[in-house]
Coordinates of C-alpha atoms and ligand atoms in Angstrom, one line a residue:
M21 CA 0.0 0.0 0.0
S22 CA 2.8 2.4 0.8
G23 CA 4.3 1.6 -2.6
S24 CA 1.2 2.5 -4.5
G25 CA 0.8 5.7 -2.4
A26 CA 4.4 6.8 -3.5
M27 CA 3.6 6.0 -7.2
D28 CA 0.4 8.1 -7.0
T29 CA 2.3 11.0 -5.5
A30 CA 5.0 10.8 -8.2
A31 CA 2.3 10.7 -11.0
S32 CA 0.5 13.7 -9.6
R33 CA 3.8 15.6 -9.4
N34 CA 4.5 14.9 -13.1
A35 CA 1.0 16.0 -14.0
T36 CA 1.4 19.3 -12.1
A37 CA 4.7 20.0 -13.8
A38 CA 3.2 19.2 -17.3
A39 CA 0.2 21.5 -16.7
A40 CA 2.6 24.3 -15.6
A41 CA 4.7 23.9 -18.8
A42 CA 1.6 23.9 -21.0
L43 CA 0.2 27.0 -19.6
G44 CA 3.6 28.8 -19.7
A45 CA 5.4 30.1 -16.6
G46 CA 2.7 32.7 -15.8
G47 CA 3.6 34.6 -12.6
G48 CA 0.4 33.5 -10.7
L49 CA 0.8 29.8 -11.3
A50 CA 4.6 29.9 -10.7
G51 CA 3.8 31.5 -7.3
L52 CA 1.4 28.7 -6.5
L53 CA 3.8 25.9 -7.2
P54 CA 5.7 25.8 -3.8
E55 CA 2.3 25.7 -2.1
V56 CA 1.1 22.8 -4.2
Q57 CA 4.3 20.9 -3.4
T58 CA 3.9 21.6 0.3
L59 CA 0.3 20.3 0.1
E60 CA 1.5 17.1 -1.7
L61 CA 4.2 16.6 0.8
L62 CA 1.6 16.9 3.6
V63 CA -0.7 14.4 1.9
A64 CA 2.2 12.0 1.3
V65 CA 3.3 12.2 5.0
S66 CA -0.3 11.8 6.2
I67 CA -0.8 8.7 4.0
F68 CA 2.5 7.3 5.3
V69 CA 1.6 8.0 9.0
A70 CA -1.9 6.6 8.5
I71 CA -0.5 3.4 7.0
H72 CA 2.2 3.1 9.6
S73 CA -0.3 3.7 12.4
L74 CA -2.8 1.2 11.0
R75 CA 0.0 -1.4 10.7
Q76 CA 0.6 -0.9 14.4
R77 CA -2.9 -2.2 14.9
R78 CA -1.8 -5.6 13.6
A79 CA 1.3 -5.6 15.8
Q80 CA -0.1 -4.0 18.9
G81 CA -3.9 -4.4 18.7
L82 CA -4.8 -0.7 18.2
P83 CA -3.6 1.9 15.7
A84 CA -0.9 4.2 17.3
W85 CA -0.8 7.7 15.9
P86 CA 2.1 10.2 16.2
L87 CA 1.7 12.5 19.3
V88 CA -1.7 11.1 20.4
G89 CA -0.8 7.4 20.4
M90 CA -3.8 5.2 20.9
L91 CA -6.0 7.9 22.3
P92 CA -8.4 8.1 19.4
S93 CA -9.3 4.4 19.8
L94 CA -9.7 4.9 23.5
L95 CA -12.1 7.9 22.9
L96 CA -14.1 5.8 20.5
G97 CA -14.2 3.0 23.1
L98 CA -15.4 5.5 25.7
R99 CA -18.4 6.4 23.6
G100 CA -19.8 2.9 24.0
D101 CA -19.3 0.4 26.8
M102 CA -15.7 0.9 27.9
Y103 CA -15.4 -2.4 29.7
E104 CA -16.6 -4.4 26.6
W105 CA -14.2 -2.4 24.5
I106 CA -11.3 -3.4 26.7
T107 CA -12.5 -7.0 26.7
G108 CA -12.6 -7.1 22.9
V109 CA -9.0 -5.8 22.6
L110 CA -7.7 -8.2 25.3
R111 CA -9.4 -11.2 23.7
A112 CA -8.0 -10.2 20.3
R113 CA -4.5 -9.8 21.8
G114 CA -4.6 -13.1 23.7
G115 CA -5.0 -11.5 27.2
T116 CA -2.4 -8.7 27.3
F117 CA -1.8 -5.5 25.4
T118 CA 0.2 -2.3 25.7
F119 CA -1.7 1.0 25.5
R120 CA 0.4 3.8 24.2
G121 CA -1.0 7.2 25.4
P122 CA -0.3 10.6 24.0
W123 CA 3.1 12.2 24.5
L124 CA 3.6 13.9 27.9
T125 CA 0.6 12.2 29.5
N126 CA 0.4 9.5 32.2
L127 CA -1.8 7.2 30.0
H128 CA 0.8 4.7 28.9
C129 CA 0.2 1.3 30.5
V130 CA 0.1 -2.5 30.1
V131 CA -3.4 -4.0 30.4
T132 CA -3.7 -7.7 31.2
A133 CA -6.4 -10.3 31.9
D134 CA -4.1 -13.3 32.0
P135 CA -4.3 -15.3 35.2
R136 CA -0.6 -16.2 35.1
N137 CA 0.3 -12.4 35.0
L138 CA -2.2 -11.8 37.8
E139 CA -0.6 -14.4 40.0
H140 CA 2.8 -12.9 39.2
L141 CA 1.9 -9.4 40.1
L142 CA -0.4 -10.1 43.1
K143 CA 1.6 -12.8 44.7
T144 CA 4.9 -14.1 43.3
R145 CA 6.5 -10.7 42.7
F146 CA 4.3 -8.7 45.1
G147 CA 7.1 -6.5 46.1
S148 CA 7.8 -5.3 42.6
F149 CA 4.2 -4.2 42.0
P150 CA 3.2 -1.7 44.7
K151 CA 0.3 0.8 44.4
G152 CA 3.1 3.3 43.7
P153 CA 3.7 7.0 44.0
Y154 CA 1.5 8.1 41.1
F155 CA -1.6 6.4 42.7
R156 CA -0.7 7.5 46.2
D157 CA -0.1 11.2 45.2
T158 CA -3.4 11.3 43.3
V159 CA -5.5 10.0 46.1
R160 CA -3.6 11.4 49.0
D161 CA -5.9 14.4 49.8
L162 CA -8.8 12.0 50.3
L163 CA -7.1 8.8 51.6
G164 CA -4.0 10.2 53.3
D165 CA -1.8 7.3 54.5
G166 CA -4.6 4.9 54.8
I167 CA -4.4 1.2 53.7
F168 CA -5.8 1.7 50.2
G169 CA -3.0 3.8 48.8
A170 CA -0.2 2.7 51.2
D171 CA 2.7 0.5 50.5
D172 CA 5.5 -1.2 52.4
E173 CA 5.6 -0.7 56.2
V174 CA 2.7 1.8 56.4
W175 CA 0.5 -0.7 54.6
R176 CA 1.8 -3.7 56.5
R177 CA 1.1 -2.2 59.9
Q178 CA -2.5 -1.3 59.1
R179 CA -3.1 -4.6 57.3
K180 CA -1.9 -6.6 60.3
A181 CA -3.9 -4.7 62.9
A182 CA -7.0 -4.6 60.8
S183 CA -6.7 -8.2 59.9
L184 CA -6.6 -9.2 63.6
E185 CA -9.6 -7.1 64.2
F186 CA -11.6 -8.5 61.2
H187 CA -11.0 -12.0 62.4
S188 CA -12.0 -11.4 66.0
A189 CA -15.1 -12.8 67.6
E190 CA -16.1 -9.3 68.8
F191 CA -15.9 -7.9 65.3
R192 CA -18.0 -10.8 63.9
A193 CA -20.6 -10.1 66.5
L194 CA -20.6 -6.4 65.8
T195 CA -21.1 -7.0 62.0
A196 CA -23.9 -9.6 62.6
T197 CA -25.9 -7.4 65.1
S198 CA -25.5 -4.2 63.1
L199 CA -26.7 -6.0 60.0
V200 CA -29.8 -7.4 61.7
E201 CA -30.6 -3.9 63.0
L202 CA -30.1 -2.3 59.5
V203 CA -31.9 -4.9 57.5
H204 CA -34.9 -5.4 59.8
R205 CA -35.4 -1.9 61.2
R206 CA -34.5 0.0 58.1
L207 CA -34.2 -1.9 54.8
L208 CA -37.3 -4.0 55.1
P209 CA -39.6 -1.2 56.3
V210 CA -38.4 1.0 53.4
L211 CA -39.2 -1.8 50.9
A212 CA -42.5 -2.5 52.7
G213 CA -43.4 1.2 52.2
A214 CA -42.6 1.0 48.5
E215 CA -44.6 -2.2 48.1
A216 CA -47.6 -0.8 49.9
A217 CA -47.6 2.4 47.8
G218 CA -47.1 0.3 44.6
A219 CA -44.2 2.6 43.8
A220 CA -41.1 1.8 41.9
V221 CA -37.9 2.1 44.0
D222 CA -34.3 2.5 43.0
L223 CA -32.9 -0.7 44.6
Q224 CA -29.3 0.3 43.9
D225 CA -29.8 3.5 45.8
V226 CA -31.4 1.8 48.8
L227 CA -28.7 -0.8 48.9
L228 CA -26.0 1.8 48.7
R229 CA -27.5 3.5 51.7
L230 CA -27.6 0.2 53.6
T231 CA -23.9 -0.6 53.0
F232 CA -22.8 3.0 53.7
D233 CA -24.6 3.0 57.1
N234 CA -23.2 -0.5 57.8
V235 CA -19.6 0.3 57.0
C236 CA -19.7 3.5 59.0
M237 CA -20.9 1.5 62.0
I238 CA -18.0 -0.8 61.5
A239 CA -15.4 1.9 60.9
F240 CA -16.5 4.7 63.2
G241 CA -19.1 3.0 65.4
V242 CA -21.6 5.6 64.2
D243 CA -24.7 5.2 62.2
P244 CA -25.2 8.1 59.8
G245 CA -28.8 7.1 59.0
C246 CA -28.8 7.3 55.2
L247 CA -31.3 4.4 55.1
S248 CA -34.1 6.1 57.0
P249 CA -37.7 6.7 56.0
G250 CA -37.8 9.2 53.2
L251 CA -34.2 8.4 52.2
P252 CA -32.8 11.7 53.4
E253 CA -29.6 13.3 52.1
I254 CA -26.9 13.1 54.8
P255 CA -24.2 15.8 54.6
F256 CA -21.4 13.4 55.5
A257 CA -22.5 10.8 52.8
R258 CA -22.8 13.6 50.2
A259 CA -19.4 15.0 51.1
F260 CA -17.8 11.5 50.9
E261 CA -19.5 10.9 47.5
D262 CA -18.4 14.2 46.0
A263 CA -14.8 13.8 47.4
T264 CA -14.5 10.4 45.8
E265 CA -15.8 11.5 42.4
A266 CA -13.6 14.6 42.4
T267 CA -10.6 12.4 43.2
I268 CA -11.4 10.1 40.3
V269 CA -11.4 13.1 37.9
R270 CA -7.7 13.6 38.8
F271 CA -6.9 10.3 37.1
L272 CA -8.2 11.7 33.9
T273 CA -6.3 15.0 34.3
P274 CA -2.6 15.6 33.7
T275 CA -0.9 15.8 37.1
A276 CA 0.5 19.2 36.5
V277 CA -2.9 20.5 35.6
W278 CA -4.8 19.3 38.6
R279 CA -1.9 20.5 40.9
A280 CA -2.2 24.0 39.4
M281 CA -6.0 23.9 39.8
R282 CA -5.5 22.9 43.4
A283 CA -3.1 25.8 44.0
L284 CA -5.6 28.2 42.4
D285 CA -8.6 26.5 44.2
V286 CA -10.6 26.3 41.0
G287 CA -12.9 23.8 39.2
N288 CA -12.8 20.2 40.3
E289 CA -10.1 20.9 42.9
R290 CA -12.4 23.5 44.5
V291 CA -15.2 20.9 44.7
L292 CA -12.7 18.4 46.2
Q293 CA -11.4 20.7 48.9
R294 CA -15.0 21.7 49.9
S295 CA -16.1 18.1 50.1
L296 CA -13.0 17.1 52.0
A297 CA -13.8 19.7 54.6
G298 CA -17.2 18.0 55.1
V299 CA -15.6 14.6 55.4
D300 CA -13.0 15.9 57.9
E301 CA -15.5 17.8 60.0
F302 CA -17.5 14.6 60.5
A303 CA -14.4 12.4 61.1
Y304 CA -12.6 14.6 63.5
D305 CA -15.8 15.2 65.5
V306 CA -16.3 11.4 65.9
I307 CA -12.7 10.9 66.8
R308 CA -12.8 13.7 69.5
R309 CA -16.0 12.3 71.0
R310 CA -14.7 8.7 71.0
K311 CA -11.5 9.8 72.8
E312 CA -13.5 11.6 75.4
E313 CA -15.7 8.5 75.9
L314 CA -12.7 6.3 76.2
E315 CA -11.0 8.7 78.6
A316 CA -14.1 9.0 80.8
G317 CA -14.6 5.2 80.9
R318 CA -11.0 4.0 81.0
G319 CA -11.0 0.7 82.8
A320 CA -14.7 0.6 83.2
A321 CA -16.9 -1.7 81.0
D322 CA -18.9 1.3 79.7
A323 CA -20.5 1.6 76.3
A324 CA -17.2 2.9 74.7
G325 CA -15.2 0.2 76.4
R326 CA -17.4 -2.5 74.8
R327 CA -17.2 -1.0 71.3
S328 CA -15.4 -3.1 68.7
D329 CA -15.4 -0.7 65.7
L330 CA -12.1 0.0 64.0
L331 CA -11.8 3.6 65.4
T332 CA -12.1 2.4 69.0
V333 CA -9.7 -0.5 68.4
F334 CA -7.0 1.7 66.8
T335 CA -7.6 4.6 69.3
K336 CA -6.9 2.2 72.2
M337 CA -3.6 1.0 70.7
R338 CA -0.4 2.2 72.4
D339 CA 3.3 2.3 71.4
E340 CA 6.1 0.9 73.4
D341 CA 6.2 4.0 75.6
G342 CA 2.4 3.7 76.4
R343 CA 1.5 6.7 74.2
P344 CA -1.3 6.6 71.6
A345 CA 0.0 4.6 68.7
Y346 CA -1.8 6.8 66.1
S347 CA -2.4 10.5 65.6
D348 CA -5.9 11.9 64.9
K349 CA -5.0 12.4 61.3
F350 CA -4.0 8.7 60.9
L351 CA -7.2 7.6 62.7
R352 CA -9.1 9.7 60.2
D353 CA -7.2 8.1 57.3
I354 CA -7.9 4.6 58.6
C355 CA -11.6 5.1 58.9
V356 CA -12.0 7.0 55.6
N357 CA -10.2 4.2 53.8
F358 CA -12.3 1.4 55.2
I359 CA -15.5 3.4 54.4
L360 CA -14.2 3.8 50.8
A361 CA -13.4 0.0 50.6
G362 CA -16.6 -1.2 52.1
R363 CA -19.3 1.3 51.2
D364 CA -20.3 0.5 47.6
T365 CA -18.8 -2.7 46.6
S366 CA -21.3 -5.1 48.2
S367 CA -24.3 -2.9 47.2
V368 CA -23.5 -2.7 43.5
A369 CA -22.8 -6.4 43.5
L370 CA -26.3 -7.0 44.9
A371 CA -27.8 -4.7 42.4
W372 CA -26.3 -6.7 39.5
F373 CA -27.3 -9.9 41.2
F374 CA -31.0 -8.8 41.4
W375 CA -30.9 -7.8 37.8
L376 CA -29.4 -11.1 36.8
L377 CA -32.1 -13.0 38.8
G378 CA -34.8 -11.2 36.8
K379 CA -33.3 -12.6 33.6
N380 CA -32.7 -16.1 35.1
P381 CA -35.9 -17.2 37.0
A382 CA -34.6 -20.7 37.3
V383 CA -31.7 -19.5 39.5
E384 CA -34.2 -17.5 41.6
D385 CA -36.3 -20.7 42.1
R386 CA -33.2 -22.6 43.3
I387 CA -32.2 -19.9 45.8
L388 CA -35.8 -19.8 47.2
E389 CA -35.8 -23.6 47.5
E390 CA -32.5 -23.4 49.5
I391 CA -33.9 -20.7 51.7
E392 CA -37.2 -22.7 52.3
G393 CA -35.1 -25.8 53.2
I394 CA -33.3 -23.7 55.9
V395 CA -36.6 -22.3 57.2
A396 CA -38.2 -25.7 57.2
A397 CA -35.3 -27.2 59.2
R398 CA -35.7 -24.4 61.8
E399 CA -39.4 -25.0 62.0
A400 CA -38.9 -28.8 62.4
Q401 CA -36.9 -27.9 65.6
G402 CA -40.0 -26.0 66.9
E403 CA -38.3 -22.6 66.5
V404 CA -41.0 -20.4 65.0
E405 CA -40.6 -16.6 65.2
E406 CA -43.0 -13.9 64.4
E407 CA -40.3 -12.2 62.3
L408 CA -37.8 -14.5 60.5
V409 CA -34.3 -13.3 61.2
F410 CA -31.6 -15.5 59.7
Q411 CA -28.9 -16.8 62.1
P412 CA -25.2 -16.7 61.1
E413 CA -25.0 -20.5 60.8
E414 CA -28.1 -20.5 58.5
V415 CA -26.5 -17.8 56.3
K416 CA -23.4 -20.0 56.1
R417 CA -25.5 -22.9 54.9
M418 CA -26.8 -20.9 51.9
E419 CA -24.3 -22.4 49.4
Y420 CA -26.3 -22.0 46.3
L421 CA -26.9 -18.3 47.1
H422 CA -23.1 -18.0 47.7
A423 CA -22.6 -19.4 44.2
A424 CA -25.2 -17.2 42.7
L425 CA -23.5 -14.1 44.2
S426 CA -20.0 -15.2 43.1
E427 CA -21.3 -15.7 39.6
A428 CA -22.8 -12.2 39.6
L429 CA -19.4 -10.9 40.7
R430 CA -17.6 -12.9 38.1
L431 CA -19.6 -11.1 35.4
Y432 CA -20.0 -7.8 37.1
P433 CA -17.0 -7.4 39.5
S434 CA -17.6 -4.4 41.8
V435 CA -14.0 -3.2 41.0
P436 CA -13.9 -3.7 37.2
V437 CA -10.2 -2.7 36.7
D438 CA -7.4 -2.2 39.1
H439 CA -3.9 -0.7 39.0
K440 CA -0.3 -1.3 40.0
E441 CA 3.1 0.4 39.2
V442 CA 6.3 -1.6 38.5
V443 CA 9.3 -0.5 40.6
E444 CA 11.9 -2.5 38.8
D445 CA 12.2 -4.1 35.3
E446 CA 10.0 -7.2 35.1
V447 CA 8.9 -9.8 32.6
F448 CA 5.4 -11.2 32.8
P449 CA 4.9 -15.0 32.5
D450 CA 3.3 -14.4 29.1
G451 CA 6.6 -12.7 27.9
T452 CA 5.4 -9.0 28.2
V453 CA 8.4 -6.9 29.1
L454 CA 7.7 -4.2 31.7
R455 CA 10.1 -1.3 32.2
K456 CA 10.5 0.2 35.6
G457 CA 7.7 2.8 36.2
T458 CA 5.3 1.1 33.8
K459 CA 1.7 1.2 35.0
V460 CA -0.2 -2.1 34.9
I461 CA -4.0 -2.3 34.7
Y462 CA -5.6 -5.7 35.4
A463 CA -9.0 -6.0 34.0
M464 CA -11.3 -8.0 36.2
Y465 CA -14.4 -7.4 34.1
A466 CA -12.6 -8.8 31.0
M467 CA -11.4 -11.8 32.9
G468 CA -15.0 -12.9 33.6
R469 CA -15.6 -12.9 29.9
M470 CA -12.6 -14.9 28.6
E471 CA -13.4 -18.3 27.0
S472 CA -9.8 -19.2 27.8
I473 CA -10.5 -18.9 31.5
W474 CA -14.2 -19.9 32.0
G475 CA -15.0 -21.8 28.8
D476 CA -17.4 -21.2 25.9
D477 CA -20.3 -20.4 28.2
C478 CA -18.4 -17.6 30.0
R479 CA -21.0 -15.0 29.3
E480 CA -23.8 -17.1 30.7
Y481 CA -25.0 -16.6 34.3
R482 CA -24.7 -20.1 35.6
P483 CA -24.1 -20.4 39.4
E484 CA -23.8 -24.2 39.0
R485 CA -20.2 -23.7 37.7
W486 CA -19.3 -23.0 41.4
L487 CA -20.8 -26.2 42.8
R488 CA -19.1 -29.6 43.3
D489 CA -21.5 -32.2 44.7
G490 CA -23.9 -29.4 45.6
R491 CA -21.3 -27.6 47.7
F492 CA -19.8 -24.2 46.9
T493 CA -16.1 -24.5 45.8
S494 CA -14.0 -21.4 45.5
E495 CA -11.8 -20.6 42.5
S496 CA -8.2 -19.5 42.3
A497 CA -8.0 -15.8 43.3
Y498 CA -6.0 -15.2 40.1
K499 CA -8.8 -16.5 37.9
F500 CA -11.7 -15.0 40.0
T501 CA -10.2 -11.7 40.8
A502 CA -13.2 -9.8 42.1
F503 CA -11.7 -9.7 45.6
N504 CA -8.1 -9.2 44.5
G505 CA -5.5 -11.8 45.6
G506 CA -2.2 -12.4 47.3
P507 CA -1.2 -10.3 50.4
R508 CA -3.7 -7.6 49.4
L509 CA -6.7 -9.9 49.1
C510 CA -9.8 -7.9 50.1
L511 CA -9.9 -7.8 53.9
G512 CA -13.7 -7.5 54.0
K513 CA -14.4 -10.6 51.7
D514 CA -16.0 -12.8 54.4
F515 CA -18.0 -9.9 55.8
A516 CA -19.1 -8.8 52.3
Y517 CA -20.5 -12.3 51.5
Y518 CA -22.2 -12.5 54.9
Q519 CA -23.7 -9.0 54.3
M520 CA -24.8 -9.8 50.7
K521 CA -26.3 -13.2 51.6
F522 CA -28.2 -11.9 54.6
A523 CA -29.7 -8.9 52.7
A524 CA -30.5 -11.0 49.6
A525 CA -32.1 -13.8 51.5
S526 CA -34.1 -11.4 53.7
I527 CA -35.5 -9.6 50.6
L528 CA -36.1 -12.6 48.4
R529 CA -38.0 -14.5 51.1
R530 CA -40.4 -11.6 51.4
Y531 CA -40.6 -10.1 48.0
R532 CA -40.6 -10.8 44.3
V533 CA -38.4 -8.1 42.8
R534 CA -39.1 -7.1 39.2
V535 CA -37.1 -4.6 37.2
V536 CA -39.4 -2.0 35.8
E537 CA -40.0 -2.7 32.1
G538 CA -37.8 -0.6 29.8
H539 CA -35.5 0.5 32.6
P540 CA -32.1 1.0 30.9
V541 CA -29.3 -1.0 32.6
A542 CA -25.7 -0.2 31.8
P543 CA -22.4 0.1 33.8
K544 CA -21.2 3.5 34.8
M545 CA -17.7 4.6 34.0
A546 CA -16.2 4.7 37.5
L547 CA -13.8 2.9 39.7
T548 CA -16.8 1.0 41.1
M549 CA -19.2 -0.9 38.8
Y550 CA -22.3 1.1 39.5
M551 CA -25.4 0.8 37.3
K552 CA -25.5 4.1 35.4
H553 CA -29.2 4.6 35.8
G554 CA -29.7 2.8 39.1
L555 CA -32.0 -0.2 39.2
K556 CA -35.7 0.7 39.2
V557 CA -37.8 -2.2 40.6
T558 CA -41.2 -3.0 41.8
L559 CA -41.9 -5.3 44.7
A560 CA -44.7 -7.8 45.3
K561 CA -45.2 -9.7 48.5
R562 CA -44.7 -13.4 48.3
D563 CA -47.4 -15.7 49.7
K564 CA -46.4 -16.9 53.2
G565 CA -44.9 -20.3 53.1
S566 CA -44.6 -20.4 49.3
S567 CA -41.6 -19.4 47.4
R568 CA -43.6 -18.6 44.2
F569 CA -46.6 -16.6 43.2
Ligands
HEM15 C1 -18.5 -7.5 47.1 C2 -17.8 -6.7 48.0 C3 -16.4 -6.4 47.8 C4 -15.6 -6.5 46.8 C5 -15.9 -7.1 45.4 C6 -14.2 -6.1 47.2 C7 -13.1 -6.0 46.4 C8 -11.9 -5.6 46.7 C9 -10.8 -5.4 45.9 C10 -10.8 -5.7 44.4 C11 -9.7 -4.9 46.6 C12 -8.3 -4.6 46.1 C13 -8.3 -3.1 45.9 C14 -6.9 -2.6 45.6 O1 -6.0 -3.0 46.2 O2 -6.8 -1.7 44.7 C15 -10.2 -4.8 48.0 C16 -9.4 -4.4 49.0 C17 -9.9 -4.1 50.2 N1 -11.2 -4.3 50.7 FE1 -12.7 -5.1 49.6 N2 -14.3 -5.6 48.5 C18 -15.6 -5.8 48.9 C19 -16.1 -5.5 50.2 C20 -15.4 -5.0 51.2 C21 -15.9 -4.7 52.5 C22 -17.3 -4.8 52.9 C23 -14.8 -4.2 53.2 C24 -14.8 -3.7 54.6 C25 -15.8 -3.5 55.4 C26 -13.6 -4.3 52.4 C27 -12.4 -3.9 52.8 C28 -11.3 -3.9 52.0 C29 -10.0 -3.4 52.4 C30 -9.6 -2.9 53.7 C31 -9.1 -3.6 51.3 C32 -7.6 -3.1 51.2 C33 -6.8 -4.4 51.4 C34 -5.3 -4.0 51.3 O3 -4.9 -3.2 50.5 O4 -4.5 -4.7 52.0 N3 -14.0 -4.8 51.2 N4 -11.5 -5.2 48.0

């Protein structure tokens, strides 16, 4: 193609020269000649660049243009479903591709969905793939030195302390009782109100409120009350939401630009600073009051002494000299990070799960069968309650429900893509060479849709793929990456499953949930896999003692 382009150019140059000779060297035409040649040169160069760039497509998966790199393809991808676009490129490239961003931007990265690479970066060579300074600097105003952006010793210390706490009996008791309170005193009454009024309700919004209140109870020991009748707007929740969104915008803005905007206090940075003030006001107020409570009740088994939320546990910690182990700023960072980690992930997973059930009634029937079996076993022991509240050991026995939720997370992982930075030259098991400083994106959404990982039916919602002899069997964390893997495996995984199973079973036993006809369902472009338009549903009471209508 490039040969024929050159011939065309030579032919047209001859034609131009012949025409000029025929007409005589008139002053006007002679003056035009250099311009015509410049134009031809430009056309020739453009053709060459276009051909070269399109050839890159064969070699690298996407055309790479001078200056702008692969940005045009990315922008085209962004117009549709971005996650599907990444999946398509990854499948065509056998699981890994290198994205070349425009000059002078921070968009260059290697994108992978290959389980061998995931095991390499999340476990085998964990030390070479930290979150890195770019990520940390970008999120620092919101997350400070908290676990989410931290590396090395700062991360290790928080991980160890939080891990001990998450596995303690007190913490499990706190999570179980706070969930019963929230589901039975808040969630179910709100749903009952919607059912009685025959009104459609945004189930995703209701679930987001549930998990926000729940994670605040775990982190701060305080219930902000987002899931209250009338679904009020809570200033702390609003400030947290705005601060998170404004932080995400930084990832799409060149670093020098957002830094300048921050210095000038304009645009998105202005929004961020205002929302952070709201987050900090709430956080420092809770910290001050907790310290006062603990001071007042030191040694006594008062309310604060019995608390087992993260703030209380970390506030009580002492260094070798008996002084508080953490400053107020660090306590704030710890709590804000846990709220960020645990606030939306379970609720968006539940929203996708309910939507998938609507499309797969046979799965819903099996879940109801399992729940009815558990209720029947309880009744056979003579335990009949006015209000059915599932017990922790009953939730544990819901194996099919566990599989159905895992299958929803496989197809719609709450964190659709994640990020690392290489600190020394590396080579992935698939042969991809990574230079020090390269950013690596691992694409969880795409991984759930790879035939090479899950087989030809990878796009089908089939909880049975998780069952062996009727029991739930977990998969390798490098194949099912919804909860990350290796040393940074999600700390809240067990709690999240408990929370999702408890809420889903409590709703499904009471209501038939139907998505409003024509309601558009699509993922939102964000760090968490929200449904862009929420999930509008109607509810109908189930007949008592019957799983179906
Ligand atoms: C369906 C629900 C959830 C999913 C899919 C999920 C997924 C994840 C993922 C992918 C990460 C890795 C993030 C990264 O390093 O960039 C992570 C980390 C984490 N998650 Fe979860 N999560 C869920 C629920 C929760 C809950 C409810 C909590 C706490 C109450 C929680 C606490 C954490 C923490 C503290 C980390 C950081 C771990 C570390 O860096 O060492 N998660 N989670």
